[in-house]
Coordinates of C-alpha atoms and ligand atoms in Angstrom, one line a residue:
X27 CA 114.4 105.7 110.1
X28 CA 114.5 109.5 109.1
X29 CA 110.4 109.6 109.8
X30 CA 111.2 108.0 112.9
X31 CA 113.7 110.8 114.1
X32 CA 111.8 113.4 113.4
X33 CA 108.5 112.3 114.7
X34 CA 110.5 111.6 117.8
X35 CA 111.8 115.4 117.3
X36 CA 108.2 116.6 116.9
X37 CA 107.1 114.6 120.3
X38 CA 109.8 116.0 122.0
X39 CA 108.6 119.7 120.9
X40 CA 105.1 118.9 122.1
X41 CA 106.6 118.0 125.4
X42 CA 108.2 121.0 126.2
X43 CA 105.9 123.5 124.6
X44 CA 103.0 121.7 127.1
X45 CA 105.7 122.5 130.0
X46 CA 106.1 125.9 128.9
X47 CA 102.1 126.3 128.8
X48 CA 101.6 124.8 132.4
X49 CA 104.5 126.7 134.1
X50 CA 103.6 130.2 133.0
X51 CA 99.9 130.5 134.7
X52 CA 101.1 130.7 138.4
X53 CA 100.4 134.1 139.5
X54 CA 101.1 134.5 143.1
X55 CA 101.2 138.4 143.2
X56 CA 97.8 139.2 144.1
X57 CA 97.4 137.7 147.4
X58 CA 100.2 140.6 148.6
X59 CA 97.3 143.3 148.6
X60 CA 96.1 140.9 151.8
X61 CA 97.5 142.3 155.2
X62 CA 98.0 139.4 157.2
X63 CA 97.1 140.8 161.3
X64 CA 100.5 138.3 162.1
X65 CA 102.4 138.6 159.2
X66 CA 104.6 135.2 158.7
X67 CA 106.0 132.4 155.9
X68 CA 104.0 130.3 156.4
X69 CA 100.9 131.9 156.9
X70 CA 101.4 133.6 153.4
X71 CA 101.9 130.1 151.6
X72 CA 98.6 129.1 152.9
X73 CA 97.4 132.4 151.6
X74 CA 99.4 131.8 148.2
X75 CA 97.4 128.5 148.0
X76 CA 94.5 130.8 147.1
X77 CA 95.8 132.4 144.2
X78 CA 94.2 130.5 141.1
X79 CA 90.2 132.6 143.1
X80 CA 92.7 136.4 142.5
X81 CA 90.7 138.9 140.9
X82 CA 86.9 137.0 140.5
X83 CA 83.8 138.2 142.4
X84 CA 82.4 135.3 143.9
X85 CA 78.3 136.4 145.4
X86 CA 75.4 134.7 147.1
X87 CA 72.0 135.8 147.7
X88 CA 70.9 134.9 150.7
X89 CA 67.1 135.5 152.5
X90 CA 66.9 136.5 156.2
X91 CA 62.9 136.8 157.5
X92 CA 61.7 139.0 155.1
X93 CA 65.2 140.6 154.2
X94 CA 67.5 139.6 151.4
X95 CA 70.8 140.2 150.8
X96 CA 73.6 139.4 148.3
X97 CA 77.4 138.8 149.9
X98 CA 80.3 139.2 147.3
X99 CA 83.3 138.0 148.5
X100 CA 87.1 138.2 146.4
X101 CA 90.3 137.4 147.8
X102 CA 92.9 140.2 148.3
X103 CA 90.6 142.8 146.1
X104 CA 87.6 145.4 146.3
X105 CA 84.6 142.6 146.6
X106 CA 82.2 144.7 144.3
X107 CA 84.5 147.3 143.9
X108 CA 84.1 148.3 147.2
X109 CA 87.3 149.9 148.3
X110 CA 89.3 147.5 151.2
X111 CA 86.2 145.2 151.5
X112 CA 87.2 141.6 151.3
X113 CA 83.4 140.5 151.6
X114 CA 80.3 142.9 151.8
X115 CA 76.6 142.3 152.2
X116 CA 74.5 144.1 150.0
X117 CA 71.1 144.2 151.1
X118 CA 68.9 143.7 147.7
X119 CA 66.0 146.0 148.6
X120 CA 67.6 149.2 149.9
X121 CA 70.7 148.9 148.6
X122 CA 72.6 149.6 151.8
X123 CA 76.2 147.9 151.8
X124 CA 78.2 146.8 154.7
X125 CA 81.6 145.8 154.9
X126 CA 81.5 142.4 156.3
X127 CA 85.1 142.0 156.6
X128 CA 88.2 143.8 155.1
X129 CA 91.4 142.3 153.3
X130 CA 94.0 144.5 155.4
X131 CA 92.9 142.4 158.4
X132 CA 93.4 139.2 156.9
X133 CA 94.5 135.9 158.7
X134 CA 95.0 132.2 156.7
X135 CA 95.2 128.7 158.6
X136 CA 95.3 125.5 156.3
X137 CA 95.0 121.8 156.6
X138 CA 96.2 119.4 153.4
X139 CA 92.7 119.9 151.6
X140 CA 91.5 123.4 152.8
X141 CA 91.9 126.9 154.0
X142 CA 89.9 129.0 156.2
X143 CA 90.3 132.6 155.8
X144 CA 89.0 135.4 157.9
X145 CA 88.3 138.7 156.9
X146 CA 88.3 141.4 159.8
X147 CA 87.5 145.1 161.0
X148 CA 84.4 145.4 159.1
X149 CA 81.7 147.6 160.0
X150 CA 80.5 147.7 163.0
X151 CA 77.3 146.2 164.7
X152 CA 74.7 148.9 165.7
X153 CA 73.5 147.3 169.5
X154 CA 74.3 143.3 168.5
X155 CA 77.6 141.8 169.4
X156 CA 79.0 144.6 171.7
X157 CA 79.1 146.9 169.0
X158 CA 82.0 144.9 167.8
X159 CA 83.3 144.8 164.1
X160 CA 81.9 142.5 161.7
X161 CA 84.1 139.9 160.2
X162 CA 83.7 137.5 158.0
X163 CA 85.4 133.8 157.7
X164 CA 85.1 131.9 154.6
X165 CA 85.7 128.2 154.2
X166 CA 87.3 126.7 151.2
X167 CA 87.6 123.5 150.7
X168 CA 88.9 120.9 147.8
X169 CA 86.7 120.1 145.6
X170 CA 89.0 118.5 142.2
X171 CA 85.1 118.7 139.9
X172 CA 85.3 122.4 140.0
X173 CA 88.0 125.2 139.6
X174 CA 85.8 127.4 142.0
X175 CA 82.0 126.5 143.0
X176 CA 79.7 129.0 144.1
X177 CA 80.0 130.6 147.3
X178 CA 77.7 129.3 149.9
X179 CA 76.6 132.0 152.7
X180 CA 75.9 129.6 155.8
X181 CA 75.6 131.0 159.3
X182 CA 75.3 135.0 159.9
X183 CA 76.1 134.1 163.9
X184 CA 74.7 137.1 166.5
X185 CA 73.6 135.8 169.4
X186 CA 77.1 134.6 170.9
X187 CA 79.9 137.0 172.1
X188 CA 82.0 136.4 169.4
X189 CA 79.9 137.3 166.2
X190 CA 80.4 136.1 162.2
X191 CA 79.6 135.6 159.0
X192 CA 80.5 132.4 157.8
X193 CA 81.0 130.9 154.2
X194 CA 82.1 128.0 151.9
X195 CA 83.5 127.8 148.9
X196 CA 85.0 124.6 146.7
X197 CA 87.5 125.1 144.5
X198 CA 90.2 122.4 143.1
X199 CA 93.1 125.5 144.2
X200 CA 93.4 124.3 147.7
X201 CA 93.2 120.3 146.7
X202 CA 96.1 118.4 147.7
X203 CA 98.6 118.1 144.7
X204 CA 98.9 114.5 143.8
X205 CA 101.7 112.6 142.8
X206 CA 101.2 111.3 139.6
X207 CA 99.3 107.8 139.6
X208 CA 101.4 106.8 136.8
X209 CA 104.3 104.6 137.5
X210 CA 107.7 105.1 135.6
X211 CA 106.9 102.4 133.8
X212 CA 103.8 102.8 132.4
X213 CA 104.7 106.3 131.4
X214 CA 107.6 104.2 129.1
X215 CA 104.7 102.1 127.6
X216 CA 102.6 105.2 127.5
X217 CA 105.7 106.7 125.6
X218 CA 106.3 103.8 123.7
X219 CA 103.0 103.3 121.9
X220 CA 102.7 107.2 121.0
X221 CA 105.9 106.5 119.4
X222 CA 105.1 103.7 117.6
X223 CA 101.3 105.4 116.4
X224 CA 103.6 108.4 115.1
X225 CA 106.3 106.1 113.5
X226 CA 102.9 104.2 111.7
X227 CA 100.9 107.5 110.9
X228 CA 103.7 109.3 110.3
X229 CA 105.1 106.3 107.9
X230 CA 102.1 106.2 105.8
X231 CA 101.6 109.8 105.5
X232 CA 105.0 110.1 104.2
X233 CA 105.1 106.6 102.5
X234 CA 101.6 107.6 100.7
X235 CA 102.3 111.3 99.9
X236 CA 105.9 111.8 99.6
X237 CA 106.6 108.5 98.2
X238 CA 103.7 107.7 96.7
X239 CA 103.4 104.0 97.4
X240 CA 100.2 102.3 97.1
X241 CA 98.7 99.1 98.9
X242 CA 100.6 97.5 101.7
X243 CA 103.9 99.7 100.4
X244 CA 102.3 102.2 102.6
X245 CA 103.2 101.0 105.7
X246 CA 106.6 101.8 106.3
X247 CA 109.8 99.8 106.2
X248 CA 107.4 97.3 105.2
X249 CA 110.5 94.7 103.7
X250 CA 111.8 95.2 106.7
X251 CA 108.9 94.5 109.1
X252 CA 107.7 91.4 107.1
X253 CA 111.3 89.7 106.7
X254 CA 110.5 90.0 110.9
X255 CA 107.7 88.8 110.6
X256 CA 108.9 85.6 108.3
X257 CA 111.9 84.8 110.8
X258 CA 110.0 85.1 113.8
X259 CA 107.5 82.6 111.9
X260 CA 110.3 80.6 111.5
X261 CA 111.6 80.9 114.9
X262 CA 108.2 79.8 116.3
X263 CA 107.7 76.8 113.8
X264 CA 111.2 75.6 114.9
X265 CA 111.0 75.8 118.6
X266 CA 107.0 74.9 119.2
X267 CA 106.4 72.1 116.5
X268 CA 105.7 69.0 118.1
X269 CA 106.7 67.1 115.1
X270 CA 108.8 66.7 112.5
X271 CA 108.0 68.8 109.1
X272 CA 108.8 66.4 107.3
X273 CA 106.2 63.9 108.3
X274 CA 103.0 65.5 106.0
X275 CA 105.2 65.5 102.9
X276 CA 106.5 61.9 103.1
X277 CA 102.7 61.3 103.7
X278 CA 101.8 63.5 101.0
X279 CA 103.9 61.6 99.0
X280 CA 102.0 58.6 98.7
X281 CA 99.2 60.3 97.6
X282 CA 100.4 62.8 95.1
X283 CA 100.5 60.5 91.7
X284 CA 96.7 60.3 91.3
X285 CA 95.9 63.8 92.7
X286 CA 95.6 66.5 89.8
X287 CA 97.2 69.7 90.4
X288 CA 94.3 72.5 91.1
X289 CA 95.6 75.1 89.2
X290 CA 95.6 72.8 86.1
X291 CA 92.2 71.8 86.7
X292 CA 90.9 75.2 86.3
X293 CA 93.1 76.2 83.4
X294 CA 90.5 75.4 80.5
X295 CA 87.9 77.6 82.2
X296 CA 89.6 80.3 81.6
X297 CA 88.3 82.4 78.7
X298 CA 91.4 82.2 75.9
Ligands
NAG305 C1 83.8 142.9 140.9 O1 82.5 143.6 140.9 C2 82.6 145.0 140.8 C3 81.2 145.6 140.9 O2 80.4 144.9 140.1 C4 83.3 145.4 139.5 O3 83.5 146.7 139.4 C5 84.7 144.7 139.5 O4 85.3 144.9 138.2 C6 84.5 143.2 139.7 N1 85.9 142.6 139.7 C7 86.2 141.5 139.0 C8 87.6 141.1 139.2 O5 85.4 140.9 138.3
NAG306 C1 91.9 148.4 157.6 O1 91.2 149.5 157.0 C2 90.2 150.1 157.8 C3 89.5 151.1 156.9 O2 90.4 151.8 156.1 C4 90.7 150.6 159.1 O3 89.7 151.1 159.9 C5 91.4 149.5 159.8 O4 92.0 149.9 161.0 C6 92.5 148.8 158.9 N1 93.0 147.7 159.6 C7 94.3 147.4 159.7 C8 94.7 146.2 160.5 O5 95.2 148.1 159.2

C-alpha cells in the first residue's frame, strides 16, 4: 500500500506539472502593437484569437503576367522588417516594396472557426483604384492539422471601385475550442487503469529491486491478490454450479480400489 500512495503522489505531480506547462504559453501582448480603426472589446478578443501567428513572417510568391512578387504578411509586427507594414509585396525582380496594408489601421471580425483581418492605409495606387490606398485583407481559417499553413495570395482585385489584396491562411489558433470528447466517466476509467499499470509496474520494480523477490513474488501483494482470487473461485463455484460437488467423488468412489495412484506409478523410474 506504500507503492500505491506514492505512485498515486507521483500521478498527481504529473498532473499538475502538465497544467503548469499548458497555462504558461498564452501570450496575448503582441496583438496591442495592432491599432484597431474602431477600437472596441470585442473586436480585440477576435484580434487576441490570433495570438499563437505573433512575431512569425508568413510569405508567398506569387506570378502576375510576367511579374513576380513575394507578399510577407505578420500580425501586429514589421512584415519583413518593414517598419508599420502589416503585409508588403515585394516584387522579386526589382526589388521594389510596397506596403500592402499597415497594422495601425487594423480591423478584426470573427465567426466560431475564423477571422478575417484587414490591413489598411497602405501605399497608394499610381492611376488604378482612384489613387486610393492599398489594403490588404487576409483570411484565416481553422484548420486543427496545422498550427499555421502557408499563406495563400488569392485575388490582387483592381478593376472594381473598392480595390484589395486578399489572402488565406489556416491555422489551428482560430479553431473552435472543443469541449473535451471524454465523458466524466471515462476519464475515471482512464484514471483508474493508469493507476492500476503504476500500482503493477511500480510493484514489481520495487518488489524486484528493493525487495528482491523472484518469480511470481514479484507481483505485488501477491498473497493478497491470490487469497482474492481463491474466494472469488469459491464464490463462483458456489453460486454457478449446477450440481452438487459431491456427486464426482461418491462416483469416484466406486472406482478408486483398482485405480493405482499416478505418482506411485512413476516412483521406480526415478533414478535413486
Ligand atoms: C521577418 O523578416 C524580417 C526580414 O527578413 C526579419 O528582419 C525579421 O526578423 C523577421 N521577423 C520574424 C519574427 O521572424
Ligand atoms: C498609420 O501609419 C501611416 C504611416 O506612418 C500613416 O500614414 C497613417 O495615417 C497611419 N494610420 C493611422 C490610422 O494612424
Amino acid at each position: 500500500m506504500e507503492v500505491l500512495s506514492r505512485a498515486s503522489a507521483l500521478l498527481l505531480l504529473l498532473t499538475l506539472s502538465a497544467g503548469n506547462a499548458a497555462s504558461a504559453g498564452n501570450a496575448e501582448d503582441g496583438t496591442d502593437r495592432c491599432k484597431l480603426t474602431g477600437e472596441s472589446p470585442s473586436e480585440r478578443a477576435v484580434l487576441n484569437r490570433l495570438a499563437p501567428l505573433l512575431h512569425r513572417n508568413f510569405s508567398v510568391q506569387k506570378k502576375d503576367q510576367e511579374d513576380s512578387y513575394t507578399y510577407v504578411f505578420q500580425l501586429c509586427g514589421d512584415a519583413d522588417g518593414v517598419a508599420g507594414a502589416g503585409l508588403v509585396q515585394n516584387n522579386d525582380k526589382t526589388k521594389k516594396t510596397t506596403v500592402v496594408g499597415r497594422y495601425n489601421s487594423t480591423k478584426a471580425i470573427g465567426g466560431s472557426d475564423w477571422v478575417m483581418l484587414f490591413y489598411e492605409d497602405g501605399d497608394n495606387y499610381g492611376s488604378l483604384c482612384g489613387k486610393a490606398r492599398r489594403k490588404a485583407i487576409v483570411m484565416i481559417s481553422c484548420d486543427r492539422s496545422t498550427d499555421a499553413n502557408p499563406l495563400e495570395a488569392i485575388v490582387e482585385e483592381r478593376e472594381r471601385k473598392e480595390c484589395f489584396y486578399l489572402f488565406e491562411l489556416d491555422t489551428s489558433a482560430v479553431c473552435p475550442t472543443v469541449e473535451s470528447k471524454l465523458s466524466a466517466g471515462s476519464i475515471l476509467l482512464i484514471l483508474g487503469v493508469c493507476l492500476v499499470a503504476v500500482y503493477l509496474i511500480g510493484g514489481v520494480l520495487y518488489q524486484r529491486f528493493v525487495v528482491g523477490a523472484k518469480g511470481r513474488d514479484q507481483i505485488p501483494n501477491y498473497a493478497f491478490w491470490a487469497e482474492l482470487g481463491n474466494l472469488s473461485a469459491d464464490g463462483c463455484d458456489f453460486v454457478c454450479r449446477s450440481r452438487s460437488r459431491e456427486e464426482p467423488n461418491a462416483y469416484r468412489g466406486v472406482s478408486s480400489e483398482p485405480e493405482e495412484e499416478p505418482e506411485e506409478r512413476d516412483d521406480h523410474l526415478l533414478p535413486m
